[in-house]
Coordinates of C-alpha atoms in Angstrom, one line a residue:
M21 CA 69.0 18.0 50.4
E22 CA 68.4 17.1 46.8
R23 CA 65.9 14.3 47.7
H24 CA 63.7 16.9 49.4
M25 CA 63.6 19.1 46.3
P26 CA 60.6 17.4 44.5
R27 CA 58.4 18.0 47.5
F28 CA 59.3 21.8 47.5
V29 CA 58.8 22.0 43.8
T30 CA 55.3 20.4 44.0
A31 CA 54.3 22.8 46.8
F32 CA 55.6 25.8 44.9
F33 CA 53.7 24.7 41.7
L34 CA 50.4 24.3 43.7
L35 CA 50.8 27.8 45.3
A36 CA 51.7 29.3 41.9
L37 CA 48.6 27.6 40.3
S38 CA 46.3 28.9 43.0
G39 CA 47.6 32.4 42.7
F40 CA 47.3 32.2 38.9
I41 CA 43.6 31.2 39.2
I42 CA 42.9 34.1 41.6
L43 CA 44.7 36.4 39.2
I44 CA 42.6 35.2 36.3
C45 CA 39.3 35.6 38.2
N46 CA 40.3 39.2 39.0
I47 CA 41.4 40.0 35.6
T48 CA 38.3 38.7 33.9
S49 CA 36.1 40.9 36.1
L50 CA 37.6 44.0 34.6
E51 CA 35.2 45.3 32.0
K52 CA 37.5 47.7 30.3
L53 CA 39.9 45.2 28.8
S54 CA 39.7 44.6 25.1
G55 CA 37.7 41.7 23.8
Q56 CA 40.8 40.0 22.6
V57 CA 42.5 40.0 26.0
I58 CA 39.3 38.9 27.7
A59 CA 38.8 36.0 25.3
T60 CA 42.4 34.8 25.9
F61 CA 42.1 34.8 29.7
Y62 CA 38.6 33.3 29.5
Q63 CA 40.1 30.4 27.5
I64 CA 42.8 29.9 30.1
Q65 CA 40.4 30.1 33.0
N66 CA 38.0 27.7 31.3
S67 CA 40.8 25.2 30.7
I68 CA 41.7 25.3 34.3
H69 CA 38.1 24.9 35.4
S70 CA 37.6 22.0 33.1
A71 CA 40.7 20.3 34.5
L72 CA 39.5 20.6 38.1
N73 CA 35.8 19.9 37.3
P74 CA 34.3 16.6 38.6
P75 CA 34.2 13.9 36.0
G76 CA 30.4 13.8 35.8
I77 CA 30.3 16.3 33.0
L78 CA 33.1 14.6 30.9
W79 CA 32.7 11.2 29.5
P80 CA 35.6 9.1 28.2
L81 CA 35.0 7.5 24.8
E82 CA 35.6 3.9 24.3
L83 CA 32.9 3.2 21.8
N84 CA 31.8 0.5 19.3
H85 CA 28.7 -0.1 17.3
T86 CA 26.8 -1.4 20.5
Y87 CA 27.4 2.0 22.2
C88 CA 24.0 3.4 21.1
A89 CA 22.1 0.3 21.8
H90 CA 23.2 -0.3 25.4
F91 CA 24.1 3.1 26.8
G92 CA 21.6 4.5 29.2
Q93 CA 19.5 3.1 32.1
E94 CA 19.8 -0.6 32.4
P95 CA 16.6 -2.5 31.8
T96 CA 15.2 -4.8 34.4
A97 CA 15.4 -8.6 33.9
E98 CA 11.8 -8.6 32.6
E99 CA 12.5 -5.8 30.2
A100 CA 15.7 -7.5 29.0
K101 CA 13.7 -10.6 28.3
E102 CA 11.2 -8.5 26.4
E103 CA 13.9 -6.9 24.4
R104 CA 15.3 -10.2 23.3
Y105 CA 11.8 -11.3 22.3
L106 CA 11.4 -8.1 20.3
L107 CA 14.7 -8.5 18.5
N108 CA 13.9 -12.1 17.6
S109 CA 10.5 -11.2 16.3
I110 CA 11.9 -8.7 13.8
A111 CA 14.9 -10.7 12.8
W112 CA 15.2 -10.5 9.0
P113 CA 16.4 -13.3 6.8
G114 CA 19.0 -12.6 4.1
P115 CA 21.4 -14.0 1.6
L116 CA 23.9 -16.5 3.1
V117 CA 26.5 -15.4 0.6
Q118 CA 27.3 -11.7 0.2
G119 CA 29.3 -9.9 -2.4
L120 CA 27.9 -11.8 -5.4
P121 CA 27.5 -10.0 -8.8
V122 CA 24.6 -7.6 -8.9
E123 CA 23.1 -9.7 -11.7
L124 CA 22.3 -12.3 -9.1
S125 CA 20.4 -9.9 -6.9
S126 CA 16.6 -9.6 -6.9
D127 CA 15.0 -7.9 -9.9
P128 CA 11.4 -6.8 -9.6
S129 CA 11.0 -6.5 -13.3
K130 CA 11.9 -10.2 -13.8
S131 CA 9.8 -11.3 -10.8
Y132 CA 6.1 -12.1 -11.0
F133 CA 3.0 -13.0 -8.9
V134 CA 0.2 -15.5 -9.5
I135 CA -3.3 -15.2 -8.0
Q136 CA -4.5 -18.5 -6.6
G137 CA -8.1 -19.7 -6.9
P138 CA -10.9 -18.8 -9.3
A139 CA -11.6 -15.5 -11.0
E140 CA -14.7 -15.0 -8.9
Q141 CA -14.5 -15.1 -5.1
R142 CA -16.7 -14.2 -2.1
I143 CA -16.8 -11.5 0.6
G144 CA -15.5 -13.0 3.8
G145 CA -13.0 -15.1 2.0
Q146 CA -9.3 -14.7 1.6
L147 CA -7.3 -14.0 -1.6
V148 CA -4.0 -15.8 -1.8
V149 CA -1.2 -14.6 -4.1
N150 CA 2.1 -16.3 -4.6
V151 CA 5.1 -14.1 -5.5
H152 CA 8.2 -15.6 -7.2
V153 CA 11.3 -13.4 -7.1
Q154 CA 14.0 -13.8 -9.7
N155 CA 17.4 -12.2 -10.4
F156 CA 18.5 -10.0 -13.3
L157 CA 19.3 -13.1 -15.3
G158 CA 15.7 -14.3 -14.9
L159 CA 16.7 -17.2 -12.6
P160 CA 14.7 -17.9 -9.4
K161 CA 16.2 -16.7 -6.2
K162 CA 17.0 -19.3 -3.6
H163 CA 16.7 -17.2 -0.4
G164 CA 14.3 -14.7 1.1
G165 CA 14.8 -11.4 2.7
D166 CA 13.3 -9.1 0.0
F167 CA 11.2 -6.3 1.4
L168 CA 7.8 -6.5 -0.3
I169 CA 4.5 -4.6 0.4
A170 CA 1.1 -5.4 -1.0
R171 CA -2.3 -3.7 -1.6
L172 CA -5.6 -4.9 -2.8
H173 CA -7.8 -2.1 -4.2
S174 CA -10.8 -1.1 -6.3
P175 CA -10.1 2.4 -7.8
E176 CA -13.7 3.1 -8.8
L177 CA -14.9 2.4 -5.3
G178 CA -12.2 4.3 -3.5
A179 CA -11.4 1.0 -1.7
G180 CA -8.1 -0.5 -0.5
V181 CA -6.6 -2.8 2.1
A182 CA -3.1 -3.8 3.0
G183 CA -1.9 -7.4 2.4
Q184 CA 0.1 -9.6 4.7
V185 CA 3.4 -10.9 3.2
H186 CA 4.9 -14.2 4.3
D187 CA 8.5 -15.0 3.4
H188 CA 9.2 -18.7 2.7
H189 CA 13.0 -18.0 2.7
D190 CA 13.5 -19.6 -0.7
G191 CA 12.7 -16.7 -3.1
N192 CA 8.9 -17.4 -2.8
Y193 CA 6.4 -15.4 -0.9
T194 CA 2.7 -15.7 -0.1
V195 CA 0.5 -12.6 0.2
L196 CA -2.9 -12.8 2.0
F197 CA -5.7 -10.3 1.5
P198 CA -9.1 -10.3 3.3
L199 CA -12.0 -9.9 0.9
L200 CA -14.1 -7.1 2.5
W201 CA -16.1 -5.5 -0.3
S202 CA -17.8 -6.7 -3.6
G203 CA -16.6 -5.6 -7.0
V204 CA -13.4 -6.0 -9.1
V205 CA -10.3 -5.9 -6.9
W206 CA -6.8 -5.5 -8.2
V207 CA -3.6 -6.9 -6.8
E208 CA -0.6 -4.6 -6.4
I209 CA 2.8 -6.0 -5.2
T210 CA 5.8 -3.7 -4.8
M211 CA 9.4 -4.5 -4.0
V212 CA 10.6 -1.8 -1.7
H213 CA 14.2 -3.2 -1.5
P214 CA 15.9 -6.4 -2.6
S215 CA 17.3 -8.6 0.1
E216 CA 20.8 -7.4 -0.9
A217 CA 19.9 -3.8 -0.1
V218 CA 18.4 -4.8 3.3
V219 CA 21.9 -6.3 4.2
V220 CA 23.3 -2.8 3.6
L221 CA 20.6 -1.1 5.7
K222 CA 21.2 -3.5 8.6
R223 CA 25.0 -2.7 8.4
L224 CA 24.3 1.0 8.5
Q225 CA 21.9 0.7 11.4
E226 CA 24.6 -1.1 13.5
E227 CA 27.8 0.6 12.3
Q228 CA 26.7 4.1 11.3
P229 CA 24.2 5.3 13.9
N230 CA 25.6 8.8 13.7
R231 CA 25.0 9.2 10.0
V232 CA 22.6 12.0 10.8
F233 CA 24.5 14.4 13.0
F234 CA 23.3 17.2 15.2
K235 CA 24.7 20.5 16.5
S236 CA 24.3 22.8 19.4
L237 CA 25.2 26.5 19.8
F238 CA 27.0 27.5 23.0
R239 CA 27.1 31.2 23.9
S240 CA 28.2 33.4 26.7
G241 CA 28.4 37.1 26.2
F242 CA 30.1 37.8 22.9
L243 CA 31.7 34.3 22.7
S244 CA 29.9 31.6 20.8
E245 CA 30.8 28.1 19.6
T246 CA 29.0 25.3 17.7
T247 CA 29.8 21.7 18.3
V248 CA 28.5 18.3 17.1
C249 CA 26.1 16.4 19.2
N250 CA 24.5 13.0 19.1
L251 CA 23.4 10.0 21.1
C252 CA 26.4 8.2 19.7
L253 CA 29.7 9.9 18.9
P254 CA 32.8 8.4 17.3
V255 CA 35.9 7.4 19.1
N256 CA 38.3 10.4 19.7
Q257 CA 40.0 12.2 22.5
Q258 CA 37.6 15.2 22.8
P259 CA 35.8 15.7 26.1
L260 CA 32.0 15.6 26.1
C261 CA 29.2 17.5 27.7
N262 CA 26.8 15.1 29.3
Y263 CA 23.1 16.0 28.8
T264 CA 21.7 12.7 30.0
D265 CA 18.1 13.3 31.2
P266 CA 18.1 12.9 35.0
E267 CA 14.6 11.4 35.1
T268 CA 14.6 8.9 32.2
R269 CA 18.4 8.5 31.9
E270 CA 18.1 9.0 28.2
P271 CA 21.6 9.8 27.0
W272 CA 22.6 12.8 24.9
Y273 CA 26.1 14.3 24.4
C274 CA 27.8 17.2 22.7
Y275 CA 31.5 17.8 22.1
K276 CA 32.6 20.3 24.8
P277 CA 33.3 23.8 23.4
K278 CA 37.0 24.8 23.6
M279 CA 36.3 28.2 25.2
L280 CA 32.9 27.8 26.9
G281 CA 31.3 25.7 29.6
C282 CA 28.7 23.0 29.1
D283 CA 26.1 25.1 30.8
T284 CA 26.1 27.7 28.0
R285 CA 24.3 25.6 25.5
I286 CA 21.6 27.6 23.7
N287 CA 19.9 25.3 21.2
H288 CA 19.8 22.0 19.3
S289 CA 19.5 21.6 15.6
K290 CA 20.0 19.1 12.8
G291 CA 23.6 19.4 11.5
G292 CA 23.3 17.3 8.3
Y293 CA 23.7 13.9 6.7
K294 CA 26.9 12.1 6.3
K295 CA 28.0 11.3 2.7
N296 CA 29.8 8.3 1.1
L297 CA 28.2 5.8 3.4
I298 CA 28.2 2.9 1.0
T299 CA 30.5 1.5 -1.7
E300 CA 30.0 1.6 -5.4
Y301 CA 29.1 -2.1 -5.3
E302 CA 26.4 -1.5 -2.6
A303 CA 25.0 1.5 -4.4
Q304 CA 23.8 -0.8 -7.2
F305 CA 21.1 -2.1 -4.9
F306 CA 19.7 1.4 -4.4
Q307 CA 18.6 2.6 -7.9
S308 CA 15.4 4.4 -8.6
D309 CA 13.1 2.7 -11.1
V310 CA 15.3 -0.4 -10.9
N311 CA 15.1 -1.8 -7.4
I312 CA 13.6 0.9 -5.1
K313 CA 9.8 0.7 -4.8
V314 CA 9.3 -1.0 -8.2
P315 CA 6.1 -2.9 -8.9
I316 CA 6.1 -6.7 -9.5
H317 CA 3.7 -7.6 -12.3
A318 CA 1.3 -10.6 -12.6
S319 CA 1.8 -13.7 -14.6
G320 CA -1.7 -14.1 -15.8
M321 CA -4.7 -12.3 -14.2
D322 CA -4.0 -9.4 -11.8
N323 CA -7.6 -9.0 -10.6
V324 CA -10.6 -11.0 -9.4
T325 CA -14.3 -10.3 -9.0
V326 CA -15.6 -10.4 -5.4
L327 CA -19.2 -11.4 -5.1
P328 CA -21.5 -10.9 -2.0
A329 CA -21.2 -13.6 0.6
E330 CA -23.5 -16.7 0.2
K331 CA -26.0 -17.5 2.8
G332 CA -24.5 -19.9 5.3
Q333 CA -21.0 -19.3 3.9
A334 CA -18.3 -20.2 6.5
K335 CA -16.3 -17.1 7.4
V336 CA -12.5 -17.4 7.0
K337 CA -10.5 -17.0 10.2
Y338 CA -7.5 -14.8 9.4
N339 CA -4.3 -15.7 11.2
Y340 CA -3.1 -12.1 10.9
N341 CA -4.4 -8.7 12.0
V342 CA -5.8 -6.1 9.7
A343 CA -6.4 -2.6 11.2
G344 CA -9.0 -1.5 8.6
Y345 CA -9.6 -0.6 5.0
Y346 CA -10.8 2.2 2.8
F347 CA -14.2 2.3 1.2
H348 CA -15.4 5.3 -0.7
N349 CA -12.1 6.9 0.4
S350 CA -13.1 6.7 4.1
W351 CA -11.2 4.6 6.6
R352 CA -13.2 1.8 8.2
P353 CA -11.5 0.2 11.2
L354 CA -11.9 -3.5 11.9
S355 CA -11.3 -3.1 15.6
G356 CA -15.0 -2.7 16.4
A357 CA -14.9 1.1 16.7
I358 CA -17.6 2.9 14.7
I359 CA -16.1 5.6 12.6
Q360 CA -17.8 8.9 12.2
Q361 CA -17.4 11.6 9.7
F362 CA -16.5 15.0 11.1
N363 CA -17.0 17.0 7.9
D364 CA -17.7 20.4 9.5
S365 CA -16.0 22.4 12.1
S366 CA -19.1 22.6 14.4
S367 CA -19.1 18.8 14.8
I368 CA -15.4 18.9 15.9
T369 CA -16.1 21.7 18.3
R370 CA -19.0 19.8 19.9
C371 CA -16.9 16.7 20.3
L372 CA -13.9 18.6 21.8
R373 CA -16.0 20.9 24.1
G374 CA -14.5 20.9 27.5
K375 CA -11.5 18.9 26.4
V376 CA -7.7 19.3 26.7
M377 CA -5.8 17.6 23.9
Y378 CA -2.0 17.1 24.3
M379 CA 0.1 16.2 21.2
F380 CA 3.6 15.0 21.7
G381 CA 6.2 13.8 19.2
D382 CA 7.5 14.5 15.7
S383 CA 6.1 16.5 12.8
T384 CA 3.6 13.7 11.8
V385 CA 1.6 14.5 15.0
R386 CA 2.1 18.2 14.4
Q387 CA 0.1 17.7 11.2
W388 CA -3.0 16.9 13.4
F389 CA -2.5 20.2 15.2
E390 CA -2.2 22.1 11.9
Y391 CA -5.3 20.3 10.6
L392 CA -7.5 21.3 13.6
T393 CA -6.4 24.9 13.7
A394 CA -6.9 25.3 9.9
F395 CA -10.3 23.5 9.8
V396 CA -11.9 24.8 13.0
P397 CA -12.0 28.7 12.9
E398 CA -13.1 28.9 16.6
L399 CA -9.8 27.3 17.6
K400 CA -7.5 30.3 17.8
E401 CA -3.7 29.7 17.9
F402 CA -2.1 31.4 20.8
N403 CA 1.1 33.1 19.7
L404 CA 3.9 31.7 21.8
H405 CA 6.5 33.2 19.4
S406 CA 7.8 29.7 18.7
P407 CA 9.8 28.9 15.6
K408 CA 7.7 27.7 12.6
N409 CA 7.4 23.9 12.4
V410 CA 9.1 23.5 15.7
G411 CA 6.8 24.7 18.5
P412 CA 5.6 24.5 21.1
F413 CA 2.2 25.5 19.9
M414 CA -1.1 26.1 21.6
A415 CA -4.6 26.8 20.4
V416 CA -7.6 27.8 22.5
D417 CA -11.4 28.0 22.0
S418 CA -12.3 29.9 25.2
R419 CA -16.0 29.9 24.5
N420 CA -16.1 26.1 24.3
N421 CA -13.3 25.5 26.9
I422 CA -11.1 23.7 24.4
L423 CA -7.3 23.6 24.7
V424 CA -5.0 21.9 22.1
S425 CA -1.2 21.9 22.4
Y426 CA 1.7 20.4 20.6
R427 CA 5.3 19.8 21.8
C428 CA 8.1 18.0 20.0
H429 CA 9.9 15.1 21.6
G430 CA 13.4 15.2 23.0
P431 CA 16.5 14.4 21.1
P432 CA 17.3 12.9 18.6
I433 CA 15.1 15.2 16.6
R434 CA 16.0 16.6 13.2
F435 CA 14.4 20.0 13.5
T436 CA 16.0 23.3 12.3
S437 CA 16.5 24.8 15.7
V438 CA 15.0 24.0 19.1
L439 CA 15.9 26.0 22.3
S440 CA 17.6 23.8 24.8
S441 CA 15.0 24.7 27.4
E442 CA 12.3 23.3 25.1
L443 CA 13.9 19.9 24.7
R444 CA 11.4 17.8 26.6
Y445 CA 11.1 14.0 26.8
V446 CA 7.6 12.7 26.2
A447 CA 7.7 10.4 29.3
N448 CA 8.5 13.4 31.5
E449 CA 5.7 15.5 30.0
L450 CA 3.2 12.6 30.5
D451 CA 4.1 12.5 34.2
R452 CA 3.0 16.2 34.5
I453 CA -0.5 15.5 33.1
K454 CA -3.3 15.1 35.6
G455 CA -5.5 13.2 33.2
G456 CA -9.2 12.3 33.4
P457 CA -12.2 11.8 31.1
D458 CA -11.7 15.2 29.5
T459 CA -8.0 14.6 28.7
V460 CA -6.8 13.3 25.3
V461 CA -3.1 12.5 24.7
L462 CA -1.8 11.9 21.2
V463 CA 1.8 10.5 20.8
S464 CA 3.8 10.0 17.6
V465 CA 7.5 9.1 18.2
W466 CA 9.2 7.2 15.4
S467 CA 10.6 9.1 12.4
H468 CA 13.7 10.5 14.0
F469 CA 14.9 7.1 15.3
S470 CA 15.3 5.4 11.9
T471 CA 19.1 5.8 11.8
F472 CA 19.8 4.2 15.2
P473 CA 19.9 0.6 16.3
I474 CA 16.4 -0.6 17.2
E475 CA 17.4 -1.0 20.8
V476 CA 17.5 2.8 21.1
Y477 CA 13.9 3.0 20.0
I478 CA 12.9 0.1 22.4
R479 CA 14.5 2.1 25.3
R480 CA 12.6 5.3 24.4
L481 CA 9.3 3.4 24.1
R482 CA 10.0 1.7 27.4
H483 CA 10.1 5.1 29.1
I484 CA 7.0 6.3 27.3
R485 CA 5.1 3.1 28.2
R486 CA 6.0 3.4 31.9
A487 CA 4.7 7.0 31.9
V488 CA 1.5 5.9 30.1
V489 CA 0.9 3.2 32.6
R490 CA 1.4 5.8 35.5
L491 CA -1.0 8.2 33.8
L492 CA -3.7 5.5 33.3
N493 CA -3.2 4.3 36.9
R494 CA -3.9 7.8 38.3
A495 CA -6.6 8.7 35.7
P496 CA -7.9 5.6 34.0
A497 CA -10.5 7.5 31.9
T498 CA -7.7 9.4 30.0
L499 CA -7.7 8.6 26.3
V500 CA -4.3 7.8 24.9
V501 CA -3.7 7.4 21.2
I502 CA -0.4 6.2 19.9
R503 CA 0.4 6.8 16.2
T504 CA 2.5 4.2 14.3
A505 CA 5.0 4.8 11.6
N506 CA 4.0 5.3 7.9
L507 CA 5.5 4.7 4.5
Q508 CA 7.3 7.5 2.7
K509 CA 8.8 8.4 -0.6
L510 CA 12.3 6.9 -1.2
D511 CA 15.3 7.5 -3.5
P512 CA 18.8 6.2 -3.3
E513 CA 20.0 8.8 -0.7
S514 CA 16.9 8.9 1.5
S515 CA 16.8 5.1 1.6
L516 CA 20.0 5.1 3.7
F517 CA 18.4 7.3 6.4
N518 CA 14.7 6.9 6.2
S519 CA 14.0 3.6 4.5
D520 CA 10.6 2.1 5.0
W521 CA 12.5 -1.0 6.2
F522 CA 13.7 1.0 9.2
S523 CA 10.1 2.2 9.7
L524 CA 8.8 -1.4 9.4
Q525 CA 11.0 -2.5 12.3
I526 CA 9.9 0.5 14.4
D527 CA 6.2 -0.2 13.6
A528 CA 6.5 -3.8 14.6
V529 CA 8.2 -2.9 17.9
L530 CA 5.7 -0.2 18.8
H531 CA 2.7 -2.6 18.2
A532 CA 4.3 -5.2 20.4
M533 CA 5.2 -2.9 23.2
F534 CA 1.8 -1.3 23.6
R535 CA -0.2 -4.5 23.1
G536 CA -2.5 -5.2 26.0
L537 CA -2.5 -1.6 27.4
N538 CA -5.6 0.5 27.5
V539 CA -4.5 2.7 24.6
K540 CA -5.6 3.1 21.0
L541 CA -3.1 2.4 18.2
L542 CA -3.7 4.5 15.1
D543 CA -2.2 2.3 12.4
A544 CA -0.6 4.9 10.1
W545 CA 1.3 2.2 8.3
E546 CA -1.8 0.5 7.0
M547 CA -3.6 3.8 6.4
T548 CA -0.9 4.9 4.0
L549 CA -0.3 1.5 2.4
A550 CA -3.9 0.9 1.7
H551 CA -4.5 4.3 0.2
H552 CA -4.0 5.0 -3.5
L553 CA -2.0 8.3 -3.0
P554 CA 1.8 8.3 -3.2
H555 CA 3.7 7.5 0.0
L556 CA 5.0 10.6 1.8
L557 CA 6.6 11.2 5.2
H558 CA 3.8 13.7 5.9
P559 CA 0.6 12.0 4.5
P560 CA -1.6 14.2 2.3
P561 CA -4.7 16.0 3.7
T562 CA -7.2 13.3 2.8
I563 CA -5.4 10.7 4.9
I564 CA -4.9 13.2 7.8
K565 CA -8.7 13.8 7.8
N566 CA -9.3 10.1 8.0
M567 CA -6.9 9.9 10.9
M568 CA -8.6 12.8 12.7
D569 CA -12.0 11.3 12.1
L570 CA -10.8 8.1 13.8
I571 CA -9.3 10.0 16.7
L572 CA -12.5 12.0 17.2
S573 CA -14.5 8.8 17.0
Y574 CA -12.5 7.6 19.9
V575 CA -13.0 10.9 21.8
C576 CA -16.7 10.9 21.2
P577 CA -17.9 7.3 20.5
V578 CA -21.3 6.6 19.1
G579 CA -23.8 6.3 21.9
R580 CA -22.2 8.8 24.3
K581 CA -24.7 11.4 25.4
K582 CA -22.5 14.3 24.4
M583 CA -22.6 13.2 20.7
S584 CA -26.3 12.3 20.5
H585 CA -27.2 15.6 18.9
L586 CA -24.6 15.3 16.1

């Protein structure tokens, strides 16, 4: 008899549990119970529901630093091969020995550059500059990995062009500039980060991908809870709500609320930034006016005079790509496109007549929407009652049949608050566009990926690229413009989250992944580096105007009948 008891106990327990569930369902349907009693039973009911729920909505956590990089839809063999190529192409050299005294790290104030060649050179030639990096003791560095940027400019002409930096991995660097205009040109070399700081940034990228965290509000009736969300969450025993996109398989998770179901999520918002990410020793490599965006000065002359090209002069073939340059404060692309100046609203209206312009991405593409609606009075913004700086936004000129819209990209996105229903992935939005000769698509997706391993960004671009290819297959005349990353203002704290070094990696990957496609790349990196104004995440109006002039020149190229009356 005793050996049959466990079977009866199990049966009794299952019957009692079933009865209890029915009782809870009936009790929670009573509207006159006090809020405290309802909340208590709701919590019990939800706990039982969670225990019996299929495992799809809960995800066990066995994570390491590769979790972000490799979680999501598996790439094809060809895509995996491309990813390896991309990672190798952006591999960054660094010190072989780490943990040395800070006095042995790179010091921009002790470093110097030397201009090669005569004081007078010719248009069409190439200016060569050698940079020699030294430590705080004034001794030459023996390894590379310092992050340098370079600009050649003529302030009185409103002219500037970005330089190409080549690392020789021995503390010496060569910078190459194309000579594109005549006059006195000045060399400007800046150390954004010493190599020792880049080591720290690489570590943070791999080990602390959740150093910016996000939140979601869950609400049902009078109950509400807020939990932490991210693409990567640290190891613990809490169950997760799985919000992986069913179409792209882009992963996103929130900790499951204690009293509410996963289907009660209301919004998404930036939660904040983690503190105490680096040691006191590492912090020495992130000091304003010491080793963050500090100029390197010349040893000898810091400028040359560029003369007009001689008759019959052989043109130098550059082994690097230059997107364009500024002259008289106007951007001149070197891709062959003829830039036009859209200096009045009527010229923009004529160009956009009959067009639909979609803008997808972060706040750097939203700047274009704001520029158009502020500059073109006929373009009236339609009130969608969207949160300021979040969107979605729409503007219409019904007389000229113009529609311009903006929508932010899906998570990760560091906006104040976005309704869950408005979290859309760019690839999915592109698949919903018919396309055609009167359709313009502008995409900017980069800034919010700076804290994640670069594989996460590669995966996101892979989905967007697939959607762009599908769009161009069904409507080849569609104009697609992809905006690249740009430089921004840095200090010790922002460097750990938004360093230009992160943006440089993103910029290189974006260029490589869209190379060969029938899209236009708007090189925001060079447009901000070549300009004399300070670097900002959101470039100032004069740069935005140059960007919009370039876009509109793509929309209405010289020679097209529609623009002949401009």
